């Protein structure tokens, strides 16, 4: 058994154990992958102020995200086809998240259905919605999400059409999938993966299948084709106003990268936004999310909860995002590498690694409580917002956040 000490270890195991087409579907970004690389590079470029002789023995990570108590400010991001990276992947991840006291957000494009996840765990989970051309789908899925007791709806707005991932085209991961001799050999020789997928309860896009079965009928390939042709380039803020009318729970806009859009989201009744560039899988050349975060946090202040994702691979990364105004972080690839490498226990271990790293980094920067993280933990806080506001503005907003606890 290899000793796993960080998320990169999981990535390396996954690279060896999982078919190339599946691994690259997870690992890669769009076009030249500039934004994918920037997400990591800009996080790594931030440095901490090392503080000493501050009794930081008893660190408190518990907080709220979207008003819900969580053990730490981290949640599992929505991942399309998660259940093909490992059989029953969404159910395994949901169980691991629940055991760790954090939330998982289920993707519209999941393999396990909303109802499967509901059955698998007793606590709350969140749901991510793609608004397709066929608005009947959104209506029906929102009803199912309500029936499942989901507490938050994340509407993803950075994918009105798909950015191209070269690897997926080369590996035949499109609709219909292209199975070459090489692909087939690779799939069959990754025995652990093949077995997990073969014995899994589901292998198609079950959330969509349920709708198609009710409306037009059709098999798994029709479902994939339906989804592929139904991404809606005409998506606009009117659709958010419409969703708000149908959904009374927490509404989160996922995929905001510009302060102007963050303010519009607020005006349209959103409770929270996720600063995200879809993990570098959409607009290549867009800035790293960590670079956009302070501008957005300054623009919206405390009027809306700011969540963050993109490039988080450690607790140090989480601390950096909190310091620049995020209430909490979503992790995508970090948990999927764990899932691909070791299934449910791999997700649990990935989450635990991040938790321990966050604890240690808080101690070494002199922070006892996640609510007290400010830009002051950074040695080189980036520009953004008004001069001089970096510390006083953040402190002020943290104080009012604290008073809301
Ligand atoms: C394999 C994969 C599939 C994804 N599928 C979805 C999806 O179905 N819906 C969505 O809103 N975001 C999706 N995302 C984006 C993630 O929710 C998240 O924004 C991103 O992974 C964060 O970056 P990170 O992977 O560097 O943590 C996906 C990301 C990956 C890597």
XYZ file of C-alpha atoms and ligand atoms in Angstrom:
436
model
C 0.000 0.000 0.000
C 1.566 3.320 -0.969
C 1.782 5.982 1.729
C -0.511 8.821 0.696
C 0.469 12.176 2.086
C -1.139 14.619 -0.312
C -3.617 15.029 -3.167
C -0.868 14.660 -5.773
C -0.273 11.112 -4.523
C -3.905 10.300 -5.296
C -3.554 11.886 -8.727
C -0.553 9.713 -9.504
C -2.304 6.503 -8.381
C -5.383 7.469 -10.419
C -3.232 8.140 -13.490
C -1.900 4.590 -13.316
C -5.148 2.802 -12.379
C -7.751 4.538 -14.502
C -8.215 4.353 -18.300
C -6.430 7.241 -20.018
C -9.653 8.614 -21.545
C -11.335 8.784 -18.134
C -8.316 10.179 -16.296
C -7.759 12.911 -18.874
C -11.470 13.787 -18.905
C -11.040 14.671 -15.227
C -7.524 16.040 -15.243
C -7.430 18.271 -18.314
C -8.783 21.690 -19.168
C -10.025 23.391 -22.321
C -7.973 24.451 -25.365
C -4.388 25.386 -24.392
C -5.178 24.831 -20.692
C -3.857 28.290 -19.788
C -6.613 28.943 -17.271
C -6.272 25.466 -15.790
C -2.577 26.175 -15.168
C -3.246 29.724 -13.929
C -5.653 28.450 -11.247
C -2.800 26.503 -9.659
C 0.005 28.928 -10.448
C -1.705 31.960 -8.888
C -2.655 30.062 -5.755
C 0.918 28.852 -5.411
C 2.251 32.395 -5.892
C 0.531 33.610 -2.716
C 2.690 33.405 0.383
C 1.767 33.341 4.048
C 2.990 35.498 6.882
C 4.526 33.102 9.356
C 3.529 34.119 12.895
C 5.037 32.612 16.022
C 4.437 32.312 19.760
C 0.680 32.660 19.425
C -1.166 29.953 21.291
C -2.951 28.419 18.334
C -3.353 24.952 19.746
C -7.106 24.827 19.673
C -8.147 25.624 16.123
C -11.769 25.856 15.124
C -12.691 24.909 11.570
C -16.448 24.546 12.003
C -18.473 27.183 10.223
C -21.572 27.611 8.086
C -21.876 27.441 4.336
C -25.179 28.662 2.892
C -26.425 28.908 6.454
C -25.771 25.206 7.180
C -23.403 23.964 9.863
C -20.368 22.258 8.376
C -17.241 20.798 9.950
C -14.970 22.946 7.776
C -15.357 25.477 4.969
C -15.099 22.902 2.174
C -17.695 21.134 0.015
C -17.514 18.653 -2.863
C -18.078 20.350 -6.228
C -20.529 19.027 -8.818
C -18.756 16.629 -11.189
C -20.423 15.389 -14.361
C -19.999 11.640 -14.965
C -18.473 11.208 -11.515
C -20.036 7.738 -11.432
C -17.975 6.689 -14.438
C -14.697 7.729 -12.849
C -15.568 5.030 -10.304
C -18.731 2.905 -10.231
C -21.425 4.470 -7.970
C -19.058 7.456 -7.606
C -21.638 10.043 -6.548
C -23.071 7.785 -3.840
C -19.592 6.968 -2.500
C -18.662 10.657 -2.471
C -21.927 11.694 -0.817
C -21.390 9.145 1.974
C -17.809 10.305 2.526
C -18.915 13.947 2.615
C -21.674 13.218 5.106
C -19.284 11.287 7.364
C -16.856 14.231 7.262
C -19.611 16.709 8.134
C -19.428 18.577 4.843
C -21.800 18.944 1.869
C -21.706 17.458 -1.581
C -23.246 19.159 -4.608
C -24.663 16.656 -7.121
C -24.330 17.474 -10.829
C -27.205 17.442 -13.322
C -24.853 15.249 -15.395
C -24.339 12.728 -12.619
C -24.535 9.003 -13.184
C -26.227 8.170 -9.862
C -29.577 9.942 -9.697
C -30.913 12.535 -7.268
C -33.006 9.749 -5.725
C -30.007 7.381 -5.418
C -28.087 9.972 -3.401
C -31.171 10.750 -1.304
C -31.425 7.076 -0.439
C -27.719 6.762 0.348
C -27.423 9.505 2.968
C -29.721 10.905 5.619
C -28.434 14.483 5.775
C -28.772 17.360 3.313
C -27.033 17.627 -0.039
C -27.001 20.301 -2.732
C -27.897 20.075 -6.419
C -26.312 21.746 -9.445
C -28.592 22.644 -12.340
C -27.722 23.105 -15.994
C -30.505 25.090 -17.639
C -31.060 23.327 -20.978
C -33.013 24.611 -23.982
C -35.893 22.408 -22.894
C -37.072 24.371 -19.843
C -39.481 21.531 -19.054
C -36.416 19.624 -17.889
C -35.459 22.365 -15.417
C -39.003 22.465 -14.071
C -39.199 18.722 -13.593
C -35.741 18.444 -12.069
C -36.433 21.278 -9.622
C -39.499 19.338 -8.449
C -37.364 16.221 -7.922
C -34.726 18.257 -6.090
C -37.418 19.647 -3.782
C -38.811 16.147 -3.198
C -35.314 14.934 -2.279
C -35.034 17.705 0.313
C -31.998 19.371 -1.270
C -31.298 22.603 0.535
C -29.499 24.572 -2.180
C -29.700 24.846 -5.941
C -26.493 25.807 -7.759
C -27.209 27.143 -11.248
C -24.113 26.854 -13.413
C -23.857 29.848 -15.717
C -20.414 29.472 -17.287
C -21.405 26.706 -19.671
C -23.988 27.998 -22.162
C -21.902 25.997 -24.637
C -19.000 23.683 -24.102
C -15.362 24.752 -24.254
C -13.386 22.189 -26.228
C -11.111 19.781 -24.439
C -8.704 18.427 -27.014
C -8.037 15.271 -25.016
C -11.717 14.296 -25.006
C -11.894 14.534 -28.789
C -8.685 12.587 -29.212
C -9.779 9.946 -26.691
C -13.257 9.527 -28.170
C -15.063 10.980 -25.130
C -17.929 12.614 -26.979
C -21.404 11.781 -28.228
C -21.529 9.158 -29.599
C -18.389 7.808 -27.874
C -15.716 6.449 -30.219
C -14.336 3.120 -29.140
C -11.029 2.378 -30.849
C -9.071 -0.822 -30.345
C -6.619 1.122 -28.211
C -9.396 2.600 -26.039
C -11.032 -0.781 -25.627
C -7.751 -2.407 -24.624
C -7.072 0.367 -22.121
C -10.568 0.098 -20.614
C -10.387 -3.670 -20.281
C -6.907 -3.791 -18.775
C -7.829 -1.347 -15.996
C -9.542 -4.211 -14.209
C -10.378 -2.461 -10.924
C -12.038 0.406 -12.751
C -13.899 -1.860 -15.220
C -15.232 -4.037 -12.435
C -16.398 -1.067 -10.362
C -18.299 0.357 -13.341
C -19.702 -2.998 -14.471
C -21.120 -3.823 -11.044
C -22.428 -0.291 -10.431
C -26.163 0.332 -10.304
C -26.032 3.028 -13.018
C -24.046 3.849 -16.136
C -26.059 6.569 -17.907
C -27.180 10.152 -17.215
C -29.995 9.054 -14.925
C -31.315 12.517 -14.029
C -31.937 13.222 -17.685
C -33.028 9.687 -18.498
C -35.922 9.990 -16.041
C -37.170 13.088 -17.917
C -36.684 11.622 -21.378
C -38.449 8.412 -20.380
C -41.454 10.480 -19.312
C -41.462 12.718 -22.394
C -40.011 11.233 -25.568
C -38.640 7.864 -24.489
C -35.215 6.669 -25.669
C -32.111 4.845 -24.592
C -28.842 5.841 -23.003
C -27.356 7.185 -26.226
C -30.463 9.314 -26.870
C -30.057 10.764 -23.383
C -26.445 11.698 -24.043
C -27.363 13.157 -27.443
C -30.255 15.093 -25.892
C -27.915 16.618 -23.298
C -25.252 17.362 -25.880
C -27.607 19.316 -28.131
C -29.526 20.988 -25.306
C -26.883 23.308 -23.820
C -28.484 26.720 -24.220
C -26.472 29.575 -25.748
C -29.371 31.958 -25.084
C -29.152 31.629 -21.290
C -29.710 35.011 -19.598
C -30.485 36.573 -16.227
C -34.217 36.286 -17.067
C -33.821 32.560 -16.593
C -32.477 33.123 -13.089
C -35.485 35.288 -12.226
C -37.688 32.455 -13.518
C -35.836 29.845 -11.450
C -36.060 32.060 -8.364
C -39.855 31.952 -8.709
C -39.802 28.142 -8.776
C -37.194 27.614 -6.067
C -37.576 28.992 -2.553
C -34.428 27.420 -1.090
C -30.900 28.803 -1.277
C -30.039 29.861 -4.823
C -26.385 29.872 -5.820
C -24.960 31.176 -9.093
C -21.922 29.099 -10.027
C -19.381 30.363 -12.527
C -19.028 34.081 -11.757
C -15.636 35.584 -12.551
C -16.367 39.282 -12.841
C -17.459 41.807 -10.169
C -20.146 43.234 -12.484
C -21.746 39.799 -12.872
C -21.514 39.219 -9.121
C -23.585 42.353 -8.528
C -26.152 41.331 -11.145
C -26.443 37.921 -9.473
C -27.201 39.705 -6.223
C -29.846 41.868 -7.905
C -31.455 38.731 -9.301
C -32.071 37.232 -5.901
C -29.080 34.919 -5.534
C -28.083 33.991 -1.986
C -24.551 33.109 -2.975
C -22.149 32.924 -5.880
C -19.335 30.554 -6.668
C -16.308 32.353 -8.068
C -15.394 29.737 -10.656
C -14.075 29.234 -14.172
C -15.288 25.631 -14.226
C -11.862 24.390 -13.194
C -10.267 25.803 -16.372
C -12.590 23.738 -18.561
C -14.455 26.573 -20.286
C -13.062 29.997 -21.333
C -9.358 29.443 -21.830
C -7.472 32.674 -21.163
C -9.828 33.697 -18.361
C -8.047 34.730 -15.154
C -7.324 32.367 -12.308
C -10.205 32.308 -9.869
C -7.935 33.331 -6.986
C -6.967 36.468 -8.954
C -10.614 37.401 -9.532
C -11.743 36.613 -5.979
C -10.624 39.773 -4.097
C -12.221 42.084 -6.679
C -15.492 40.191 -6.470
C -15.443 39.987 -2.671
C -14.866 43.733 -2.491
C -17.652 44.438 -4.994
C -20.346 42.495 -3.145
C -19.207 42.929 0.459
C -21.437 41.082 2.891
C -24.561 41.256 0.761
C -24.061 37.813 -0.670
C -22.094 34.718 0.339
C -18.996 34.222 -1.779
C -17.879 30.655 -2.387
C -14.780 29.749 -4.362
C -13.358 26.984 -6.503
C -10.544 26.319 -8.956
C -7.209 24.711 -8.257
C -7.730 23.820 -4.589
C -5.450 20.890 -3.807
C -4.569 21.511 -0.153
C -5.620 23.116 3.106
C -3.100 25.866 2.400
C -5.082 26.695 -0.763
C -8.311 26.808 1.250
C -6.726 29.229 3.731
C -5.584 31.492 0.882
C -9.091 31.587 -0.596
C -10.642 32.378 2.795
C -8.124 35.163 3.282
C -9.252 36.842 0.067
C -12.940 36.815 0.933
C -14.342 33.324 0.335
C -16.739 31.925 2.894
C -15.905 28.409 1.770
C -14.383 26.398 -1.061
C -15.577 23.692 -3.396
C -13.096 21.005 -4.327
C -13.406 19.240 -7.677
C -10.467 17.232 -8.939
C -8.985 16.946 -5.437
C -11.761 14.592 -4.347
C -12.156 12.854 -7.717
C -8.477 11.824 -7.690
C -9.159 10.223 -4.299
C -12.309 8.569 -5.637
C -10.541 7.188 -8.712
C -7.615 5.918 -6.641
C -9.444 4.343 -3.693
C -13.218 4.801 -3.989
C -15.151 6.116 -0.963
C -12.203 5.801 1.455
C -10.128 7.789 -1.041
C -12.626 10.668 -0.913
C -12.645 10.526 2.883
C -8.848 10.570 2.968
C -8.635 13.458 0.452
C -11.008 15.529 2.585
C -9.115 14.635 5.736
C -5.755 15.598 4.219
C -7.135 19.034 3.358
C -8.610 19.399 6.833
C -5.319 18.575 8.564
C -3.367 20.897 6.257
C -5.828 23.699 6.968
C -5.444 23.158 10.719
C -1.649 23.243 10.625
C -1.557 26.264 8.305
C -3.943 28.144 10.579
C -1.677 27.439 13.543
C 1.453 28.568 11.718
C -0.198 31.790 10.564
C -1.560 32.439 14.062
C -5.269 31.940 13.377
C -7.468 30.035 15.809
C -10.830 30.209 14.084
C -11.716 30.103 10.388
C -13.989 33.106 10.940
C -10.947 35.178 11.869
C -9.006 34.584 8.646
C -8.270 37.892 6.907
C -5.864 39.162 4.281
C -3.473 39.613 7.177
C -2.427 35.966 6.877
C -0.844 36.778 3.501
C 2.695 38.046 3.107
C 1.956 39.333 -0.379
C -1.773 40.133 -0.544
C -2.688 40.869 -4.148
C -4.044 44.197 -5.335
C -7.785 44.452 -5.584
C -10.280 46.721 -3.949
C -9.399 50.162 -2.675
C -5.941 50.890 -1.350
C -5.762 50.425 2.385
C -9.017 48.537 2.447
C -7.272 45.211 2.220
C -6.999 44.839 5.925
C -9.474 47.303 7.406
C -12.274 46.465 4.952
C -11.862 42.731 5.403
C -11.718 43.053 9.144
C -14.876 45.086 9.112
C -16.690 42.561 6.986
C -15.407 39.689 9.136
C -16.694 41.446 12.228
C -20.159 41.767 10.808
C -19.976 38.166 9.574
C -18.978 37.076 13.032
C -21.912 38.893 14.523
C -24.149 36.902 12.190
C -22.871 33.567 13.445
C -14.430 16.104 -14.445
C -15.166 17.365 -14.106
C -16.536 17.445 -14.340
C -17.223 18.612 -13.973
N -18.584 18.659 -14.152
C -19.272 19.739 -13.723
C -20.681 19.761 -13.783
O -21.329 18.795 -14.196
N -21.305 20.886 -13.359
C -20.634 21.978 -12.885
O -21.236 22.982 -12.512
N -19.282 21.969 -12.798
C -18.595 20.872 -13.194
N -17.240 20.856 -13.084
C -16.544 21.990 -12.462
C -16.421 21.771 -10.939
O -17.694 21.822 -10.333
C -15.529 22.833 -10.290
O -15.972 24.096 -10.670
C -14.065 22.643 -10.674
O -13.746 21.267 -10.731
C -13.159 23.332 -9.662
O -11.823 23.210 -10.023
P -10.837 22.083 -9.419
O -11.184 20.810 -10.130
O -9.492 22.577 -9.796
O -11.093 21.998 -7.937
C -16.527 19.710 -13.429
C -15.155 19.608 -13.205
C -14.468 18.458 -13.520
C -12.997 18.366 -13.234
